[in-house]
Coordinates of C-alpha atoms in Angstrom, one line a residue:
X1 CA 137.4 59.3 -40.2
X2 CA 140.0 56.7 -39.1
X3 CA 138.9 55.9 -35.6
X4 CA 141.6 53.3 -35.1
X5 CA 144.2 56.1 -35.6
X6 CA 142.2 58.2 -33.1
X7 CA 142.2 55.4 -30.6
X8 CA 146.0 55.1 -31.0
X9 CA 146.5 58.8 -30.5
X10 CA 144.3 58.8 -27.4
X11 CA 146.1 55.8 -26.0
X12 CA 149.5 57.4 -26.4
X13 CA 148.3 60.4 -24.4
X14 CA 146.2 58.6 -21.7
X15 CA 147.0 56.8 -18.5
X16 CA 144.2 55.5 -16.1
X17 CA 145.7 57.7 -13.4
X18 CA 145.3 60.8 -15.5
X19 CA 146.1 64.3 -14.4
X20 CA 144.8 67.7 -15.6
X21 CA 146.1 71.2 -15.1
X22 CA 145.4 74.5 -16.7
X23 CA 148.8 75.7 -15.6
X24 CA 147.4 78.3 -13.2
X25 CA 146.3 77.8 -9.6
X26 CA 142.9 78.4 -8.3
X27 CA 139.2 78.2 -9.4
X28 CA 137.8 81.1 -11.4
X29 CA 134.1 82.0 -11.1
X30 CA 132.3 83.4 -14.2
X31 CA 128.8 84.1 -15.4
X32 CA 126.8 84.2 -18.7
X33 CA 124.6 87.1 -19.7
X34 CA 121.9 86.0 -22.2
X35 CA 121.1 88.3 -25.2
X36 CA 117.9 89.4 -23.6
X37 CA 119.6 90.1 -20.3
X38 CA 122.2 92.3 -22.0
X39 CA 119.4 94.7 -22.7
X40 CA 117.3 94.2 -19.6
X41 CA 120.1 94.0 -17.0
X42 CA 122.9 96.1 -18.4
X43 CA 121.2 99.0 -20.3
X44 CA 122.2 101.8 -17.8
X45 CA 125.2 102.6 -15.8
X46 CA 123.2 101.9 -12.6
X47 CA 122.3 98.5 -13.9
X48 CA 125.9 97.7 -14.8
X49 CA 127.1 98.8 -11.4
X50 CA 124.5 96.6 -9.7
X51 CA 125.6 93.7 -11.8
X52 CA 129.3 94.3 -11.0
X53 CA 128.6 94.5 -7.3
X54 CA 126.8 91.1 -7.4
X55 CA 129.6 89.6 -9.5
X56 CA 132.3 90.9 -7.1
X57 CA 130.5 89.4 -4.1
X58 CA 131.0 85.9 -5.6
X59 CA 134.4 86.7 -7.1
X60 CA 133.3 86.6 -10.8
X61 CA 136.2 87.7 -13.0
X62 CA 134.8 86.8 -16.4
X63 CA 131.5 87.5 -18.1
X64 CA 130.1 86.1 -21.4
X65 CA 127.9 88.6 -23.2
X66 CA 125.6 86.8 -25.5
X67 CA 125.1 88.3 -28.9
X68 CA 122.2 86.3 -30.2
X69 CA 119.5 83.9 -28.8
X70 CA 116.5 82.7 -30.8
X71 CA 117.1 85.5 -33.2
X72 CA 117.2 88.2 -30.5
X73 CA 120.2 90.4 -30.8
X74 CA 120.9 93.0 -28.1
X75 CA 121.2 96.6 -28.9
X76 CA 124.8 97.2 -30.2
X77 CA 125.3 100.4 -28.2
X78 CA 124.3 98.6 -24.9
X79 CA 126.6 95.7 -25.8
X80 CA 129.6 98.0 -26.4
X81 CA 128.9 100.0 -23.2
X82 CA 128.8 96.7 -21.2
X83 CA 132.1 95.5 -22.8
X84 CA 133.8 98.8 -21.9
X85 CA 132.4 98.9 -18.4
X86 CA 133.4 95.4 -17.4
X87 CA 136.8 95.7 -18.9
X88 CA 137.5 99.0 -17.2
X89 CA 136.6 97.2 -13.9
X90 CA 139.0 94.3 -14.4
X91 CA 136.4 91.8 -15.6
X92 CA 137.3 89.8 -18.7
X93 CA 134.6 89.8 -21.4
X94 CA 134.1 87.3 -24.2
X95 CA 131.1 86.7 -26.5
X96 CA 128.5 84.0 -26.3
X97 CA 126.3 82.7 -29.1
X98 CA 123.3 80.5 -28.7
X99 CA 122.7 78.9 -32.1
X100 CA 118.9 78.8 -31.8
X101 CA 116.2 79.4 -34.4
X102 CA 114.4 82.7 -34.2
X103 CA 111.5 84.3 -36.2
X104 CA 113.9 85.8 -38.7
X105 CA 117.0 83.9 -37.8
X106 CA 117.9 80.7 -39.6
X107 CA 115.5 77.9 -40.5
X108 CA 114.3 75.8 -37.6
X109 CA 114.5 72.0 -37.6
X110 CA 111.3 70.2 -38.5
X111 CA 111.5 68.2 -35.2
X112 CA 112.3 71.1 -32.9
X113 CA 111.1 74.6 -32.2
X114 CA 114.6 75.7 -31.1
X115 CA 117.2 73.8 -33.1
X116 CA 118.2 74.8 -36.6
X117 CA 118.3 73.0 -39.9
X118 CA 122.0 73.4 -40.7
X119 CA 121.5 72.2 -44.3
X120 CA 119.3 75.3 -45.1
X121 CA 121.0 78.1 -46.9
X122 CA 119.4 80.8 -44.7
X123 CA 120.8 79.1 -41.6
X124 CA 124.3 79.1 -43.2
X125 CA 124.1 82.7 -44.3
X126 CA 122.6 84.1 -41.0
X127 CA 125.2 82.4 -38.8
X128 CA 128.1 83.2 -41.0
X129 CA 127.1 86.9 -41.1
X130 CA 126.6 87.0 -37.3
X131 CA 130.0 85.4 -36.5
X132 CA 131.7 87.6 -39.1
X133 CA 130.2 90.7 -37.4
X134 CA 130.8 89.9 -33.7
X135 CA 134.4 88.7 -34.4
X136 CA 135.3 92.4 -34.9
X137 CA 134.5 93.2 -31.3
X138 CA 135.7 90.2 -29.4
X139 CA 138.9 88.1 -29.1
X140 CA 137.0 84.9 -28.0
X141 CA 133.6 83.5 -28.6
X142 CA 131.8 80.6 -26.9
X143 CA 129.2 78.6 -28.7
X144 CA 126.5 77.5 -26.2
X145 CA 125.2 73.9 -26.1
X146 CA 122.7 74.1 -28.9
X147 CA 125.1 73.4 -31.7
X148 CA 123.3 70.2 -32.8
X149 CA 120.4 69.2 -34.9
X150 CA 117.6 66.6 -35.2
X151 CA 116.3 67.8 -38.6
X152 CA 114.9 65.1 -40.9
X153 CA 113.5 67.2 -43.7
X154 CA 113.9 66.1 -47.3
X155 CA 116.8 68.5 -47.6
X156 CA 118.6 66.8 -44.8
X157 CA 117.6 63.3 -46.0
X158 CA 119.0 64.1 -49.4
X159 CA 122.3 65.3 -47.9
X160 CA 122.5 62.3 -45.6
X161 CA 122.8 59.8 -48.5
X162 CA 123.6 56.3 -47.3
X163 CA 125.0 57.4 -43.9
X164 CA 123.2 56.9 -40.6
X165 CA 121.7 59.9 -39.0
X166 CA 124.5 60.0 -36.5
X167 CA 127.2 59.8 -39.1
X168 CA 125.6 62.4 -41.2
X169 CA 125.1 64.8 -38.3
X170 CA 128.6 64.4 -37.0
X171 CA 130.0 65.3 -40.5
X172 CA 127.4 68.0 -41.0
X173 CA 128.2 69.9 -37.8
X174 CA 132.0 69.8 -38.2
X175 CA 131.8 70.9 -41.8
X176 CA 129.3 73.7 -40.9
X177 CA 131.6 74.9 -38.1
X178 CA 134.6 75.2 -40.4
X179 CA 132.7 76.9 -43.3
X180 CA 130.1 79.1 -41.7
X181 CA 131.6 79.9 -38.2
X182 CA 135.4 79.7 -38.1
X183 CA 136.1 80.9 -41.6
X184 CA 133.9 84.0 -41.6
X185 CA 135.0 84.9 -38.1
X186 CA 138.7 84.6 -38.9
X187 CA 138.2 86.7 -42.1
X188 CA 137.1 89.5 -39.7
X189 CA 139.6 88.8 -36.9
X190 CA 142.5 86.4 -37.7
X191 CA 143.2 86.1 -33.9
X192 CA 139.7 85.1 -32.8
X193 CA 139.6 82.1 -30.5
X194 CA 136.6 79.7 -30.0
X195 CA 135.2 77.7 -27.2
X196 CA 132.7 74.9 -28.0
X197 CA 130.5 74.1 -25.0
X198 CA 129.3 70.5 -24.9
X199 CA 126.0 69.7 -23.1
X200 CA 125.7 67.3 -20.2
X201 CA 124.1 64.4 -22.1
X202 CA 127.3 62.6 -23.1
X203 CA 125.6 59.2 -24.1
X204 CA 123.5 61.0 -26.7
X205 CA 126.0 63.4 -28.3
X206 CA 126.5 61.5 -31.5
X207 CA 122.8 61.2 -32.2
X208 CA 122.6 65.0 -32.8
X209 CA 126.0 65.8 -34.2
X210 CA 128.3 66.6 -31.2
X211 CA 131.7 65.2 -32.4
X212 CA 133.8 64.6 -29.3
X213 CA 136.9 63.7 -31.4
X214 CA 137.0 66.4 -34.1
X215 CA 135.4 69.1 -32.0
X216 CA 138.4 69.6 -29.6
X217 CA 140.7 69.5 -32.6
X218 CA 138.7 72.2 -34.4
X219 CA 138.0 74.6 -31.6
X220 CA 140.7 76.1 -29.4
X221 CA 139.0 75.0 -26.1
X222 CA 135.9 73.2 -24.9
X223 CA 133.6 73.8 -22.0
X224 CA 131.4 71.2 -20.4
X225 CA 127.8 71.2 -19.1
X226 CA 127.9 69.9 -15.5
X227 CA 124.4 70.8 -14.5
X228 CA 122.5 68.0 -12.8
X229 CA 119.8 69.9 -10.9
X230 CA 117.2 68.0 -8.8
X231 CA 117.5 64.2 -9.2
X232 CA 114.0 63.7 -7.9
X233 CA 112.0 65.7 -10.5
X234 CA 111.1 65.1 -14.1
X235 CA 111.5 68.7 -15.3
X236 CA 115.1 68.2 -16.5
X237 CA 115.3 64.5 -16.3
X238 CA 116.1 62.3 -13.3
X239 CA 119.8 63.1 -13.5
X240 CA 122.1 61.7 -10.9
X241 CA 124.3 64.3 -9.0
X242 CA 127.4 62.6 -10.5
X243 CA 126.6 63.2 -14.2
X244 CA 128.5 66.4 -14.4
X245 CA 131.6 64.8 -13.0
X246 CA 131.3 61.9 -15.4
X247 CA 130.6 64.1 -18.4
X248 CA 133.5 66.4 -17.7
X249 CA 136.0 63.6 -16.9
X250 CA 135.1 61.7 -20.1
X251 CA 135.5 64.7 -22.3
X252 CA 138.7 65.6 -20.6
X253 CA 140.1 62.2 -21.4
X254 CA 140.0 63.2 -25.0
X255 CA 140.5 67.0 -25.0
X256 CA 143.1 67.1 -22.2
X257 CA 144.1 70.6 -21.2
X258 CA 141.7 72.1 -23.8
X259 CA 139.0 71.2 -21.3
X260 CA 138.6 74.3 -19.2
X261 CA 135.3 75.3 -17.8
X262 CA 132.3 73.6 -16.2
X263 CA 128.9 75.2 -16.6
X264 CA 125.8 74.7 -14.4
X265 CA 122.5 76.5 -13.8
X266 CA 119.8 77.2 -11.3
X267 CA 117.0 75.3 -13.1
X268 CA 115.0 73.1 -10.8
X269 CA 117.8 73.1 -8.3
X270 CA 117.5 72.9 -4.5
X271 CA 120.1 75.0 -2.7
X272 CA 121.8 71.7 -1.7
X273 CA 121.9 70.2 -5.2
X274 CA 123.1 73.5 -6.6
X275 CA 126.2 73.5 -4.3
X276 CA 126.9 69.9 -5.1
X277 CA 127.0 70.9 -8.8
X278 CA 130.0 73.2 -7.9
X279 CA 131.7 70.4 -5.9
X280 CA 131.3 67.9 -8.7
X281 CA 132.5 70.3 -11.3
X282 CA 135.7 71.0 -9.3
X283 CA 136.3 67.3 -8.5
X284 CA 136.2 66.5 -12.2
X285 CA 139.0 69.0 -12.8
X286 CA 137.4 72.2 -14.0
X287 CA 139.4 75.4 -13.5
X288 CA 136.6 77.8 -14.5
X289 CA 133.1 77.6 -13.1
X290 CA 130.4 79.3 -15.2
X291 CA 127.2 80.2 -13.3
X292 CA 124.3 80.3 -15.8
X293 CA 122.7 82.7 -15.9
X294 CA 123.6 86.3 -14.8
X295 CA 120.0 87.1 -13.8
X296 CA 120.0 84.6 -11.1
X297 CA 123.3 85.9 -9.8
X298 CA 122.3 89.6 -9.8
X299 CA 118.8 89.0 -8.4
X300 CA 120.1 86.6 -5.8
X301 CA 118.5 83.3 -6.6
X302 CA 118.0 81.4 -3.3
X303 CA 120.6 78.8 -4.5
X304 CA 123.4 81.5 -4.5
X305 CA 123.5 81.7 -0.7
X306 CA 124.8 78.2 0.0
X307 CA 127.5 78.8 -2.7
X308 CA 128.5 82.0 -1.0
X309 CA 128.6 80.3 2.4
X310 CA 130.7 77.5 1.1
X311 CA 132.7 79.4 -1.6
X312 CA 136.0 78.9 0.4
X313 CA 135.4 75.2 0.5
X314 CA 134.9 75.1 -3.3
X315 CA 138.1 77.1 -3.8
X316 CA 140.0 75.0 -1.3
X317 CA 138.9 71.8 -3.0
X318 CA 140.2 73.1 -6.3
X319 CA 143.6 73.9 -4.8
X320 CA 143.8 70.5 -3.1
X321 CA 143.3 68.5 -6.3
X322 CA 145.1 70.9 -8.6
X323 CA 148.2 68.8 -9.2
X324 CA 146.9 65.4 -8.2
X325 CA 146.0 62.5 -10.4
X326 CA 142.5 61.0 -10.1
X327 CA 142.6 57.3 -9.3
X328 CA 140.0 54.7 -9.8
X329 CA 138.5 52.0 -12.0
X330 CA 138.8 52.8 -15.7
X331 CA 135.2 53.0 -17.1
X332 CA 135.5 52.7 -20.9
X333 CA 133.2 54.5 -23.3
X334 CA 134.7 54.9 -26.8
X335 CA 133.8 58.0 -28.8
X336 CA 130.4 58.0 -30.4
X337 CA 129.5 54.6 -28.8
X338 CA 126.0 53.4 -28.2
X339 CA 124.8 52.2 -24.8
X340 CA 121.7 50.4 -26.1
X341 CA 120.6 48.3 -29.0
X342 CA 117.5 46.5 -30.4
X343 CA 118.4 43.3 -28.6
X344 CA 117.7 44.7 -25.1
X345 CA 120.9 46.4 -24.1
X346 CA 120.3 49.3 -21.7
X347 CA 123.4 51.0 -20.4
X348 CA 122.9 54.7 -21.2
X349 CA 124.3 56.9 -18.4
X350 CA 125.3 53.9 -16.4
X351 CA 128.5 55.6 -15.2
X352 CA 126.4 58.2 -13.3
X353 CA 124.9 55.4 -11.2
X354 CA 128.2 53.6 -10.6
X355 CA 129.6 56.9 -9.3
X356 CA 126.6 57.5 -7.1
X357 CA 127.1 54.0 -5.6
X358 CA 130.6 55.0 -4.5
X359 CA 132.3 52.6 -7.0
X360 CA 134.8 55.3 -8.1
X361 CA 134.6 55.0 -12.0
X362 CA 137.1 57.0 -14.0
X363 CA 135.5 57.6 -17.4
X364 CA 137.9 57.2 -20.3
X365 CA 137.5 57.3 -24.1
X366 CA 140.6 55.0 -24.6
X367 CA 142.2 52.3 -22.4
X368 CA 145.9 51.5 -21.9
X369 CA 147.3 48.0 -22.4
X370 CA 148.2 47.7 -18.7
X371 CA 145.7 48.3 -16.0
X372 CA 144.5 46.7 -12.7
X373 CA 140.7 47.1 -13.2
X374 CA 138.4 48.1 -16.0
X375 CA 134.6 48.4 -16.4
X376 CA 133.1 47.6 -19.7
X377 CA 129.4 48.6 -20.4
X378 CA 127.6 48.0 -23.7
X379 CA 129.3 51.1 -25.1
X380 CA 132.7 49.3 -25.1
X381 CA 131.6 47.0 -27.8
X382 CA 132.3 49.8 -30.2
X383 CA 136.0 49.0 -29.8
X384 CA 136.5 46.2 -32.4
X385 CA 139.6 45.0 -30.5
X386 CA 137.9 44.7 -27.2
X387 CA 137.8 40.9 -27.0
X388 CA 141.5 40.7 -27.5
X389 CA 142.1 43.4 -25.0
X390 CA 140.1 41.5 -22.4
X391 CA 142.3 38.4 -23.1
X392 CA 145.4 40.5 -22.6
X393 CA 144.2 42.1 -19.4
X394 CA 143.3 38.7 -18.0
X395 CA 146.7 37.4 -18.9
X396 CA 148.2 40.3 -16.9
X397 CA 146.1 39.5 -13.8
X398 CA 143.6 42.3 -14.1
X399 CA 140.0 42.5 -12.8
X400 CA 137.6 43.0 -15.7
X401 CA 134.1 44.0 -14.9
X402 CA 131.4 43.8 -17.6
X403 CA 127.6 44.2 -17.8
X404 CA 125.4 41.5 -19.3
X405 CA 124.6 44.1 -22.0
X406 CA 128.2 44.1 -23.0
X407 CA 128.5 40.3 -23.1
X408 CA 125.3 40.0 -25.2
X409 CA 126.3 42.7 -27.7
X410 CA 129.9 41.5 -28.0
X411 CA 128.5 38.0 -28.9
X412 CA 131.9 36.4 -28.4
X413 CA 131.7 32.8 -27.2
X414 CA 135.2 32.8 -25.6
X415 CA 134.5 35.9 -23.6
X416 CA 131.0 34.9 -22.5
X417 CA 132.2 31.5 -21.3
X418 CA 135.2 33.0 -19.6
X419 CA 132.7 35.1 -17.6
X420 CA 131.1 31.8 -16.5
X421 CA 127.9 32.1 -18.6
X422 CA 126.4 29.9 -21.3
X423 CA 126.8 31.2 -24.9
X424 CA 124.9 33.0 -26.3
X425 CA 123.7 35.3 -23.5
X426 CA 120.3 36.7 -24.4
X427 CA 118.7 39.8 -22.7
X428 CA 115.1 40.6 -21.9
X429 CA 113.5 44.0 -21.8
X430 CA 111.4 43.1 -18.7
X431 CA 112.4 43.8 -15.1
X432 CA 111.2 42.2 -11.8
X433 CA 110.6 43.8 -8.4
X434 CA 113.1 42.6 -5.8
X435 CA 112.9 43.2 -2.1
X436 CA 114.8 40.0 -1.0
X437 CA 118.5 39.6 -1.5
X438 CA 121.3 37.1 -1.0
X439 CA 124.9 38.3 -0.4
X440 CA 127.3 35.3 -0.1
X441 CA 125.3 32.9 2.0
X442 CA 123.1 35.5 3.9
X443 CA 119.6 36.3 2.9
X444 CA 117.7 39.4 4.0
X445 CA 114.7 41.6 3.0
X446 CA 114.4 45.4 2.5
X447 CA 111.3 47.6 2.7
X448 CA 112.4 49.6 -0.4
X449 CA 112.2 47.4 -3.5
X450 CA 114.3 47.7 -6.6
X451 CA 113.9 46.6 -10.2
X452 CA 116.3 44.0 -11.6
X453 CA 116.4 42.5 -15.1
X454 CA 116.5 38.7 -15.0
X455 CA 119.5 37.0 -16.6
X456 CA 120.4 33.3 -16.5
X457 CA 122.3 31.9 -13.6
X458 CA 125.9 31.2 -14.7
X459 CA 126.8 27.6 -14.5
X460 CA 130.5 28.3 -14.1
X461 CA 130.7 31.5 -12.0
X462 CA 130.2 32.3 -8.4
X463 CA 127.1 34.3 -7.6
X464 CA 128.2 36.8 -5.0
X465 CA 125.1 39.0 -4.8
X466 CA 121.6 38.2 -6.1
X467 CA 118.1 39.5 -5.9
X468 CA 115.3 37.0 -5.3
X469 CA 112.0 37.4 -7.2
X470 CA 109.2 34.9 -7.3
X471 CA 111.5 32.4 -5.6
X472 CA 114.2 32.7 -8.3
X473 CA 117.6 34.3 -8.0
X474 CA 118.6 37.1 -10.3
X475 CA 122.4 37.5 -10.3
X476 CA 123.6 41.0 -9.4
X477 CA 127.3 40.3 -9.2
X478 CA 129.1 37.2 -10.3
X479 CA 132.7 36.2 -10.4
X480 CA 134.7 33.9 -12.7
X481 CA 138.3 33.4 -11.8
X482 CA 141.1 32.9 -14.3
X483 CA 144.8 32.3 -14.1
X484 CA 147.3 34.7 -12.4
X485 CA 144.7 36.1 -10.1
X486 CA 142.6 37.7 -12.9
X487 CA 138.8 37.7 -12.7
X488 CA 135.8 38.6 -14.8
X489 CA 133.0 40.1 -12.7
X490 CA 129.5 40.5 -14.3
X491 CA 127.5 43.4 -12.8
X492 CA 123.9 43.2 -13.7
X493 CA 122.7 46.8 -13.7
X494 CA 120.7 48.3 -16.6
X495 CA 119.5 51.8 -17.2
X496 CA 118.0 53.2 -20.4
X497 CA 117.6 52.5 -24.1
X498 CA 117.6 55.1 -26.9
X499 CA 113.9 54.1 -27.6
X500 CA 112.9 55.8 -24.3
X501 CA 113.9 59.2 -25.7
X502 CA 112.5 61.2 -28.5
X503 CA 110.3 64.1 -29.6
X504 CA 107.3 64.5 -27.2
X505 CA 109.3 62.7 -24.5
X506 CA 112.5 63.4 -22.7
X507 CA 115.0 63.8 -25.5
X508 CA 118.4 63.9 -23.7
X509 CA 118.5 63.1 -20.0
X510 CA 117.5 60.1 -17.9
X511 CA 113.7 59.8 -18.6
X512 CA 112.7 58.0 -15.4
X513 CA 113.7 57.5 -11.8
X514 CA 115.6 54.3 -11.5
X515 CA 115.6 52.1 -8.4
X516 CA 119.3 51.5 -8.4
X517 CA 119.6 53.8 -5.5
X518 CA 117.2 51.5 -3.6
X519 CA 119.7 48.6 -3.8
X520 CA 120.7 47.4 -0.4
X521 CA 123.7 49.1 1.2
X522 CA 124.9 45.5 2.0
X523 CA 124.9 44.7 -1.7
X524 CA 126.6 48.0 -2.7
X525 CA 129.3 47.4 -0.1
X526 CA 129.8 43.9 -1.3
X527 CA 130.2 45.1 -4.9
X528 CA 132.6 47.8 -3.8
X529 CA 134.7 45.2 -1.9
X530 CA 135.3 43.3 -5.2
X531 CA 136.7 46.4 -7.0
X532 CA 140.5 46.7 -6.4
X533 CA 140.9 50.1 -4.6
X534 CA 143.8 52.5 -5.4
X535 CA 144.8 52.4 -1.8
X536 CA 144.7 49.6 0.8
X537 CA 141.5 51.0 2.4
X538 CA 138.2 49.2 2.8
X539 CA 135.3 51.6 2.8
X540 CA 131.8 50.7 4.0
X541 CA 129.2 53.4 3.1
X542 CA 125.6 53.6 2.1
X543 CA 124.2 53.8 -1.5
X544 CA 123.9 57.4 -2.9
X545 CA 127.4 58.5 -2.0
X546 CA 130.5 59.3 -4.0
X547 CA 134.1 58.2 -3.3
X548 CA 136.9 59.9 -5.1
X549 CA 140.6 58.9 -4.8
X550 CA 143.5 61.1 -5.7
X551 CA 147.2 60.6 -5.6
X552 CA 149.1 61.7 -2.5
X553 CA 146.9 59.9 0.0
X554 CA 143.8 62.0 -0.6
X555 CA 140.2 60.8 -0.4
X556 CA 137.0 62.9 -1.0
X557 CA 133.7 61.6 0.3
X558 CA 130.5 63.0 -1.0
X559 CA 127.0 62.5 0.4
X560 CA 124.1 62.8 -2.0
X561 CA 121.5 61.9 0.6
X562 CA 119.1 64.1 2.5
X563 CA 120.4 62.8 5.8
X564 CA 124.0 62.4 7.1
X565 CA 126.0 59.5 5.7
X566 CA 128.5 57.4 7.6
X567 CA 131.7 56.2 5.8
X568 CA 133.6 53.5 7.7
X569 CA 137.3 53.5 6.8
X570 CA 139.5 50.6 7.7
X571 CA 143.1 49.8 6.7
X572 CA 143.6 46.6 4.7
X573 CA 147.2 46.5 5.9
X574 CA 148.5 44.8 9.0
X575 CA 148.9 48.1 10.8
X576 CA 146.3 50.9 11.2
X577 CA 146.4 54.0 9.0
X578 CA 146.3 57.5 10.6
X579 CA 143.3 59.1 9.0
X580 CA 142.6 62.8 9.5
X581 CA 140.5 65.6 7.9
X582 CA 142.6 67.6 5.6
X583 CA 143.5 70.9 7.3
X584 CA 143.2 72.9 4.1
X585 CA 139.6 72.1 3.5
X586 CA 137.0 74.0 5.6
X587 CA 134.5 71.2 6.5
X588 CA 130.9 71.9 7.3
X589 CA 130.3 72.1 11.0
X590 CA 128.4 68.8 11.3
X591 CA 131.2 66.8 9.7
X592 CA 133.0 64.6 12.2
X593 CA 135.4 61.7 12.6
X594 CA 134.9 59.0 15.3
X595 CA 137.2 56.2 16.4
X596 CA 135.4 52.8 16.4
X597 CA 137.9 50.2 17.4
X598 CA 140.2 49.5 14.5
X599 CA 138.2 51.7 12.1
X600 CA 137.3 55.3 11.6
X601 CA 133.8 56.5 11.0
X602 CA 133.4 59.7 9.0
X603 CA 130.0 61.4 9.3
X604 CA 129.3 63.7 6.3
X605 CA 126.2 66.0 6.4
X606 CA 123.6 65.9 3.7
X607 CA 124.8 67.1 0.4
X608 CA 128.3 67.9 1.7
X609 CA 131.9 66.6 1.3
X610 CA 134.7 65.4 3.6
X611 CA 138.3 65.5 2.6
X612 CA 140.5 62.8 4.3
X613 CA 144.2 62.2 4.3
X614 CA 146.4 59.6 6.0
X615 CA 149.9 58.6 6.7

């Protein structure tokens, strides 16, 4: 695979202020019926009518009928009756397939009770036979987000050869898709179309075979997991409410208009976090929202009620951003790039936390030659030309923001010294508890402590924000100025390493609750002030909020806190700006805007949005 050519193709298609349109107006609600639910929820006419009534209440116009899950195949008569019933009632029907091991279906991976060993002949035969069969009855098939493997049996090791596990699995899954899914299905139905659904764990895709470059070129469309659930519980990982937005946006930067639907579920959700999943999915650009699974829809899971109450807001949000470009700081993650290494780098899922600090990252898999601001985590080191790109951006007067993890992994003297640090920059795995901070020349203490990883003080950079632990300063944000107004900012935030994941532990999602959200609002606002905004607006807001800019003077403010959040908006121009709530978005009743001298305060209720415009 020539990844330099892939980067070139991506660059020719990409601009930092990217736009996305499916070509049709409006958000479409859909739901997914698992194989077991086809039999249990759709077996009689009365059951199907009950399901249809629940679907119509939400406005669901497409259903996915699953044809196999863990070897369970629904009764074919019930499946066909369900297809006919929904189609006769104006509901589009496509197939769903969960490629999971079952008692008599495929060969399971040696490191998982669910995933398959795709090197095994029985897995190849069983899946090929299944896809060949169901392609006769459907025009489109979606493959659910289990199309990956962690198998390490002797069979897989022999096939791997001298490749890394990631390289082997990326090749394996794409080859398997062509030979044992697409080919047999098209033998039965030459017009069959496929959707590949990617999970939410974007920084771990390549470890298990999810190819984000070849996948969109092989399948007609892709869907994206945007489930985030409850960020405070361990059950599905301590996932920030912004991860779905980040995941969808990053994949869309590669797949473009092929990126159609966002998918989230009820698992471990509060009603508030469930609704925020819908908002974040739409903000990222999804045109189709898949509610997993149909049982929760039909049986009225408690999380459905807030979505019903705010359905018009979700639809209105989709219409407002339909033809608008998203604006923000380019956050660069090349395809299949690693956010951690054995030398102490820990940047996995860092973009989620940047977004939840209101820093407005715009995730991209390729970066243009000209930009105003770019964020480079450890993952960006995968770009072999990144040092030269930094030099070019600085020559153009850009702001380049890097993590210590990036500088240490890049191991380039010129870049490290340009950032104001001594070369080489070494990392440590340890973190220290910080309750005292310094911002510019002001020191203060907070009751909620956070964890910071010590890095050396830079001899040739200004320390803008620092934590203080055991009497020593730990840089949080430093600035090194260059010519033509360009700067390198170093943002000292670390998250997770690959070593924290694995069998017997959390395998895919944030494995522990980070204290980044405890970082002082004063520090967060000071960081935000150093990032060039798309518009001449200065925004003061607490931690745990999202700030989303779109072209056409549109600003969306999201509150991820359990209490109301206040966003202070102030013009950076000589004359005030006329801020107002957008009249086409139905705001929650408690949302309000207050004049405070030369600024506007926007109060956003817990787990809600405000949409602001200005002249």
